[in-house]
PDB file of C-alpha atoms in Angstrom:
ATOM      1  CA  MET A   1      31.242 -39.007 143.767  1.00 46.00           C
ATOM      2  CA  PRO A   2      34.557 -37.337 144.795  1.00 44.00           C
ATOM      3  CA  SER A   3      34.400 -33.994 146.325  1.00 45.00           C
ATOM      4  CA  ARG A   4      35.889 -30.876 144.770  1.00 43.00           C
ATOM      5  CA  ARG A   5      38.478 -30.871 147.500  1.00 43.00           C
ATOM      6  CA  HIS A   6      39.422 -34.343 146.655  1.00 40.00           C
ATOM      7  CA  ALA A   7      39.749 -33.600 143.012  1.00 37.00           C
ATOM      8  CA  LEU A   8      41.911 -30.617 143.625  1.00 38.00           C
ATOM      9  CA  LEU A   9      44.344 -32.844 145.763  1.00 38.00           C
ATOM     10  CA  VAL A  10      44.358 -35.658 143.019  1.00 37.00           C
ATOM     11  CA  ALA A  11      45.198 -33.214 140.143  1.00 36.00           C
ATOM     12  CA  PRO A  12      48.717 -32.246 141.369  1.00 39.00           C
ATOM     13  CA  MET A  13      49.527 -35.943 141.995  1.00 36.00           C
ATOM     14  CA  LEU A  14      48.456 -36.884 138.459  1.00 36.00           C
ATOM     15  CA  LEU A  15      50.653 -34.083 137.110  1.00 39.00           C
ATOM     16  CA  ALA A  16      53.640 -35.522 139.192  1.00 40.00           C
ATOM     17  CA  LEU A  17      53.302 -38.912 137.801  1.00 40.00           C
ATOM     18  CA  PRO A  18      56.071 -39.822 135.229  1.00 42.00           C
ATOM     19  CA  ARG A  19      54.722 -39.333 131.705  1.00 39.00           C
ATOM     20  CA  PRO A  20      55.366 -41.990 129.002  1.00 39.00           C
ATOM     21  CA  ALA A  21      58.562 -41.145 127.314  1.00 39.00           C
ATOM     22  CA  LEU A  22      58.437 -39.929 123.687  1.00 41.00           C
ATOM     23  CA  ALA A  23      58.875 -42.544 121.323  1.00 52.00           C
ATOM     24  CA  VAL A  24      62.617 -43.315 120.575  1.00 80.00           C
ATOM     25  CA  ARG A  25      63.556 -42.920 116.954  1.00 85.00           C
ATOM     26  CA  LEU A  26      65.113 -45.980 115.377  1.00 92.00           C
ATOM     27  CA  ARG A  27      68.656 -45.950 113.987  1.00 94.00           C
ATOM     28  CA  VAL A  28      68.332 -46.997 110.528  1.00 95.00           C
ATOM     29  CA  GLY A  29      71.777 -46.488 109.114  1.00 96.00           C
ATOM     30  CA  GLU A  30      75.102 -44.617 109.286  1.00 97.00           C
ATOM     31  CA  VAL A  31      77.271 -42.075 107.250  1.00 98.00           C
ATOM     32  CA  THR A  32      79.930 -43.979 105.231  1.00 98.00           C
ATOM     33  CA  ALA A  33      81.651 -41.053 103.608  1.00 98.00           C
ATOM     34  CA  LEU A  34      81.461 -37.230 103.676  1.00 98.00           C
ATOM     35  CA  SER A  35      83.252 -34.326 101.856  1.00 97.00           C
ATOM     36  CA  GLY A  36      82.282 -30.788 102.899  1.00 97.00           C
ATOM     37  CA  THR A  37      79.569 -30.390 105.461  1.00 98.00           C
ATOM     38  CA  ALA A  38      76.282 -32.184 106.237  1.00 98.00           C
ATOM     39  CA  ALA A  39      73.738 -32.188 108.897  1.00 98.00           C
ATOM     40  CA  ALA A  40      70.724 -34.121 110.140  1.00 97.00           C
ATOM     41  CA  LEU A  41      67.551 -32.327 111.047  1.00 96.00           C
ATOM     42  CA  PHE A  42      64.632 -33.232 113.116  1.00 95.00           C
ATOM     43  CA  THR A  43      61.874 -31.063 114.594  1.00 92.00           C
ATOM     44  CA  GLY A  44      62.550 -30.203 118.234  1.00 89.00           C
ATOM     45  CA  GLU A  45      66.097 -31.132 118.165  1.00 91.00           C
ATOM     46  CA  PRO A  46      69.333 -29.203 117.457  1.00 94.00           C
ATOM     47  CA  PRO A  47      70.882 -30.069 114.143  1.00 96.00           C
ATOM     48  CA  ARG A  48      73.436 -32.804 114.263  1.00 96.00           C
ATOM     49  CA  ALA A  49      76.513 -32.302 112.165  1.00 97.00           C
ATOM     50  CA  LEU A  50      77.421 -35.479 110.253  1.00 98.00           C
ATOM     51  CA  SER A  51      80.814 -37.175 109.913  1.00 97.00           C
ATOM     52  CA  PRO A  52      81.833 -40.668 108.936  1.00 97.00           C
ATOM     53  CA  ALA A  53      80.073 -43.436 111.229  1.00 97.00           C
ATOM     54  CA  ALA A  54      77.600 -40.937 112.427  1.00 97.00           C
ATOM     55  CA  PRO A  55      74.128 -42.527 112.854  1.00 97.00           C
ATOM     56  CA  ILE A  56      71.166 -41.964 110.626  1.00 96.00           C
ATOM     57  CA  MET A  57      67.869 -41.874 112.502  1.00 96.00           C
ATOM     58  CA  LEU A  58      64.342 -42.640 111.137  1.00 95.00           C
ATOM     59  CA  GLU A  59      62.663 -39.339 109.931  1.00 95.00           C
ATOM     60  CA  ASP A  60      66.104 -37.575 109.893  1.00 96.00           C
ATOM     61  CA  LEU A  61      66.242 -34.806 107.117  1.00 97.00           C
ATOM     62  CA  LEU A  62      69.780 -35.154 105.804  1.00 98.00           C
ATOM     63  CA  THR A  63      71.169 -32.062 104.272  1.00 98.00           C
ATOM     64  CA  THR A  64      74.433 -31.185 102.456  1.00 98.00           C
ATOM     65  CA  GLY A  65      76.171 -27.785 101.995  1.00 98.00           C
ATOM     66  CA  PRO A  66      77.839 -26.207  98.933  1.00 97.00           C
ATOM     67  CA  ALA A  67      80.229 -28.608  97.131  1.00 97.00           C
ATOM     68  CA  ALA A  68      79.470 -31.386  99.654  1.00 98.00           C
ATOM     69  CA  ARG A  69      79.143 -35.154  98.936  1.00 98.00           C
ATOM     70  CA  LEU A  70      77.472 -37.356 101.351  1.00 98.00           C
ATOM     71  CA  ALA A  71      77.275 -41.270 101.403  1.00 98.00           C
ATOM     72  CA  CYS A  72      75.080 -43.251 103.657  1.00 98.00           C
ATOM     73  CA  ARG A  73      74.413 -46.882 104.131  1.00 97.00           C
ATOM     74  CA  LEU A  74      70.940 -47.750 105.304  1.00 95.00           C
ATOM     75  CA  GLU A  75      69.613 -51.018 106.742  1.00 91.00           C
ATOM     76  CA  GLY A  76      69.522 -53.715 104.107  1.00 88.00           C
ATOM     77  CA  GLY A  77      72.515 -52.609 102.359  1.00 91.00           C
ATOM     78  CA  ILE A  78      70.786 -49.757 100.845  1.00 93.00           C
ATOM     79  CA  ASP A  79      73.426 -47.069  99.662  1.00 96.00           C
ATOM     80  CA  VAL A  80      72.391 -43.480  99.319  1.00 97.00           C
ATOM     81  CA  ARG A  81      74.685 -40.775  97.897  1.00 98.00           C
ATOM     82  CA  MET A  82      73.753 -37.067  97.823  1.00 98.00           C
ATOM     83  CA  GLY A  83      75.260 -34.179  95.985  1.00 98.00           C
ATOM     84  CA  GLU A  84      75.656 -30.609  97.133  1.00 98.00           C
ATOM     85  CA  ASN A  85      72.787 -28.449  98.614  1.00 98.00           C
ATOM     86  CA  ALA A  86      70.702 -31.656  98.722  1.00 98.00           C
ATOM     87  CA  ALA A  87      67.941 -32.715 101.252  1.00 98.00           C
ATOM     88  CA  LEU A  88      66.539 -36.162 101.811  1.00 97.00           C
ATOM     89  CA  ARG A  89      64.314 -37.586 104.545  1.00 97.00           C
ATOM     90  CA  VAL A  90      64.033 -41.275 105.644  1.00 94.00           C
ATOM     91  CA  ASP A  91      60.282 -41.356 105.942  1.00 95.00           C
ATOM     92  CA  ALA A  92      60.053 -45.121 106.639  1.00 90.00           C
ATOM     93  CA  LEU A  93      62.276 -48.134 106.700  1.00 88.00           C
ATOM     94  CA  THR A  94      60.883 -51.710 107.324  1.00 86.00           C
ATOM     95  CA  LEU A  95      62.595 -54.753 105.984  1.00 76.00           C
ATOM     96  CA  ARG A  96      60.556 -57.470 107.631  1.00 74.00           C
ATOM     97  CA  GLY A  97      57.006 -58.124 108.530  1.00 72.00           C
ATOM     98  CA  PRO A  98      53.879 -58.441 106.362  1.00 74.00           C
ATOM     99  CA  ARG A  99      54.269 -55.024 104.758  1.00 76.00           C
ATOM    100  CA  PRO A 100      57.982 -54.283 104.244  1.00 79.00           C
ATOM    101  CA  GLY A 101      58.959 -51.056 102.464  1.00 86.00           C
ATOM    102  CA  VAL A 102      61.324 -48.097 102.331  1.00 91.00           C
ATOM    103  CA  ALA A 103      60.079 -44.526 101.720  1.00 94.00           C
ATOM    104  CA  LEU A 104      62.556 -41.706 101.119  1.00 96.00           C
ATOM    105  CA  ARG A 105      61.489 -37.998 100.326  1.00 96.00           C
ATOM    106  CA  GLY A 106      63.826 -35.691  98.536  1.00 96.00           C
ATOM    107  CA  PHE A 107      63.618 -31.948  98.568  1.00 96.00           C
ATOM    108  CA  GLY A 108      66.277 -30.945  96.025  1.00 94.00           C
ATOM    109  CA  GLY A 109      69.698 -31.871  94.856  1.00 97.00           C
ATOM    110  CA  ALA A 110      71.225 -34.849  93.054  1.00 98.00           C
ATOM    111  CA  LEU A 111      70.620 -38.477  94.520  1.00 97.00           C
ATOM    112  CA  LEU A 112      72.056 -41.890  93.766  1.00 98.00           C
ATOM    113  CA  LEU A 113      70.248 -44.750  95.116  1.00 97.00           C
ATOM    114  CA  GLU A 114      71.532 -48.364  95.111  1.00 94.00           C
ATOM    115  CA  VAL A 115      69.438 -51.337  96.387  1.00 91.00           C
ATOM    116  CA  PRO A 116      71.021 -54.706  96.444  1.00 87.00           C
ATOM    117  CA  PRO A 117      69.433 -57.090  93.915  1.00 80.00           C
ATOM    118  CA  ALA A 118      68.645 -59.536  96.656  1.00 69.00           C
ATOM    119  CA  ASP A 119      66.094 -57.284  98.163  1.00 58.00           C
ATOM    120  CA  ARG A 120      63.745 -57.081  95.276  1.00 63.00           C
ATOM    121  CA  ARG A 121      61.054 -58.138  97.693  1.00 71.00           C
ATOM    122  CA  VAL A 122      61.245 -54.937  99.462  1.00 78.00           C
ATOM    123  CA  PRO A 123      59.723 -51.980  97.595  1.00 86.00           C
ATOM    124  CA  VAL A 124      61.533 -48.642  97.771  1.00 90.00           C
ATOM    125  CA  ASP A 125      59.633 -45.507  96.964  1.00 93.00           C
ATOM    126  CA  VAL A 126      61.439 -42.165  96.310  1.00 96.00           C
ATOM    127  CA  THR A 127      59.311 -39.008  96.328  1.00 96.00           C
ATOM    128  CA  LEU A 128      60.916 -35.805  94.810  1.00 96.00           C
ATOM    129  CA  PRO A 129      59.368 -32.448  94.095  1.00 95.00           C
ATOM    130  CA  TRP A 130      59.329 -33.413  90.216  1.00 95.00           C
ATOM    131  CA  ALA A 131      58.786 -37.081  90.381  1.00 95.00           C
ATOM    132  CA  HIS A 132      57.829 -40.302  92.141  1.00 96.00           C
ATOM    133  CA  ILE A 133      60.124 -43.249  91.515  1.00 96.00           C
ATOM    134  CA  GLY A 134      59.520 -46.861  92.377  1.00 93.00           C
ATOM    135  CA  VAL A 135      62.173 -49.456  92.450  1.00 88.00           C
ATOM    136  CA  ARG A 136      63.127 -52.903  93.455  1.00 80.00           C
ATOM    137  CA  GLY A 137      66.731 -54.058  93.636  1.00 83.00           C
ATOM    138  CA  THR A 138      68.374 -51.414  91.395  1.00 91.00           C
ATOM    139  CA  ARG A 139      70.956 -48.603  90.997  1.00 95.00           C
ATOM    140  CA  PHE A 140      69.718 -45.181  89.684  1.00 97.00           C
ATOM    141  CA  PHE A 141      70.583 -41.361  89.476  1.00 98.00           C
ATOM    142  CA  ALA A 142      67.987 -38.699  90.041  1.00 98.00           C
ATOM    143  CA  GLY A 143      68.775 -34.949  89.634  1.00 97.00           C
ATOM    144  CA  VAL A 144      69.635 -32.106  87.313  1.00 97.00           C
ATOM    145  CA  VAL A 145      72.122 -32.941  84.468  1.00 96.00           C
ATOM    146  CA  ASP A 146      72.775 -30.464  81.738  1.00 94.00           C
ATOM    147  CA  GLY A 147      70.167 -27.966  83.106  1.00 95.00           C
ATOM    148  CA  VAL A 148      67.254 -30.480  83.195  1.00 96.00           C
ATOM    149  CA  HIS A 149      65.775 -32.969  85.701  1.00 97.00           C
ATOM    150  CA  ALA A 150      66.715 -36.551  84.635  1.00 98.00           C
ATOM    151  CA  VAL A 151      66.728 -39.996  85.923  1.00 98.00           C
ATOM    152  CA  PHE A 152      69.238 -42.648  84.916  1.00 98.00           C
ATOM    153  CA  VAL A 153      69.146 -46.412  85.672  1.00 97.00           C
ATOM    154  CA  ALA A 154      72.512 -48.040  85.956  1.00 96.00           C
ATOM    155  CA  ARG A 155      71.217 -51.383  87.084  1.00 94.00           C
ATOM    156  CA  GLY A 156      67.767 -52.966  87.290  1.00 92.00           C
ATOM    157  CA  ARG A 157      64.454 -51.228  86.384  1.00 92.00           C
ATOM    158  CA  VAL A 158      62.660 -48.015  87.545  1.00 94.00           C
ATOM    159  CA  GLN A 159      59.107 -46.929  87.414  1.00 95.00           C
ATOM    160  CA  LEU A 160      59.065 -43.187  87.120  1.00 96.00           C
ATOM    161  CA  ARG A 161      55.846 -41.162  87.560  1.00 96.00           C
ATOM    162  CA  VAL A 162      55.622 -37.541  86.606  1.00 95.00           C
ATOM    163  CA  ALA A 163      53.035 -35.045  85.944  1.00 92.00           C
ATOM    164  CA  GLY A 164      53.152 -35.820  82.223  1.00 90.00           C
ATOM    165  CA  GLY A 165      52.795 -39.681  82.730  1.00 93.00           C
ATOM    166  CA  THR A 166      54.625 -42.813  83.680  1.00 95.00           C
ATOM    167  CA  VAL A 167      57.817 -44.077  82.160  1.00 95.00           C
ATOM    168  CA  LEU A 168      59.476 -47.535  82.651  1.00 96.00           C
ATOM    169  CA  LEU A 169      63.437 -47.410  82.453  1.00 96.00           C
ATOM    170  CA  GLY A 170      65.804 -50.294  82.106  1.00 95.00           C
ATOM    171  CA  GLU A 171      69.463 -50.781  82.515  1.00 95.00           C
ATOM    172  CA  GLY A 172      71.465 -48.173  80.700  1.00 96.00           C
ATOM    173  CA  GLU A 173      68.547 -45.853  80.044  1.00 97.00           C
ATOM    174  CA  GLY A 174      67.540 -42.388  81.073  1.00 97.00           C
ATOM    175  CA  VAL A 175      65.007 -39.858  80.484  1.00 97.00           C
ATOM    176  CA  ASP A 176      64.749 -35.952  80.846  1.00 97.00           C
ATOM    177  CA  VAL A 177      61.757 -34.410  82.438  1.00 96.00           C
ATOM    178  CA  PRO A 178      61.520 -30.739  81.477  1.00 95.00           C
ATOM    179  CA  SER A 179      59.736 -28.112  83.652  1.00 92.00           C
ATOM    180  CA  ASP A 180      56.379 -28.919  82.026  1.00 92.00           C
ATOM    181  CA  GLY A 181      56.443 -32.342  83.542  1.00 92.00           C
ATOM    182  CA  ILE A 182      56.333 -34.193  80.212  1.00 94.00           C
ATOM    183  CA  PRO A 183      58.969 -36.735  80.004  1.00 95.00           C
ATOM    184  CA  GLY A 184      61.127 -36.946  76.912  1.00 95.00           C
ATOM    185  CA  ALA A 185      62.065 -40.005  75.008  1.00 96.00           C
ATOM    186  CA  VAL A 186      63.776 -42.905  76.795  1.00 97.00           C
ATOM    187  CA  ARG A 187      67.403 -43.117  75.539  1.00 97.00           C
ATOM    188  CA  SER A 188      70.588 -45.030  76.405  1.00 98.00           C
ATOM    189  CA  TRP A 189      72.873 -42.563  77.734  1.00 97.00           C
ATOM    190  CA  ALA A 190      76.387 -42.169  76.456  1.00 97.00           C
ATOM    191  CA  ALA A 191      79.343 -42.602  78.609  1.00 97.00           C
ATOM    192  CA  PRO A 192      80.152 -38.770  79.018  1.00 97.00           C
ATOM    193  CA  ARG A 193      76.579 -37.964  80.356  1.00 97.00           C
ATOM    194  CA  ILE A 194      76.611 -40.802  82.765  1.00 97.00           C
ATOM    195  CA  ALA A 195      79.855 -39.568  84.088  1.00 97.00           C
ATOM    196  CA  ARG A 196      78.639 -35.996  84.514  1.00 97.00           C
ATOM    197  CA  ALA A 197      75.615 -37.265  86.420  1.00 97.00           C
ATOM    198  CA  LEU A 198      77.646 -39.564  88.765  1.00 97.00           C
ATOM    199  CA  SER A 199      80.152 -36.799  89.441  1.00 97.00           C
ATOM    200  CA  LEU A 200      77.340 -34.839  91.006  1.00 97.00           C
ATOM    201  CA  VAL A 201      77.052 -37.269  93.844  1.00 97.00           C
ATOM    202  CA  GLY A 202      80.598 -38.292  94.115  1.00 93.00           C
ATOM    203  CA  ALA A 203      80.245 -41.760  92.447  1.00 79.00           C
TER     204      ALA A 203
END
């Protein structure tokens, strides 16, 4: 059994050994366009001001300022657009392997997500404070339009889960979700409302 003196000598040596480096976060995309100000946040790191071609890293919290519009392209050709005062985190992005999937978590603001039709095999889950959205190969908007939370599908299909139930939306369809969480009727949106929604994300 080692003596106390031996243990005291070994302890400082162990402390001096190089420790395993912290896991390096993966680059999962880049900024493609920006008007106004935006930043990427990650615990323990200083905020990174974003600009076109700036990298997007896994677990980044992307934030936009007043009147800002941010566009990013993630791996697999997934396009994300954010409106002003929005926040979105890239929780997971795995396109290969036995369990591919993309998980995004929004904390407010308008969002437009476009997933290439060729990537229908990769499930994409978007969690918002007021809804959970599951998509495969689609283009949809989520945010506040005309004073109410709403989701609109420009292409493909979306499964929307809210406190009041689950709604399936097809191309050209949208639904309002009032503060009680009970979704309204699924309707085809008219061109003026579609234009108002897309203007919130600069699309």
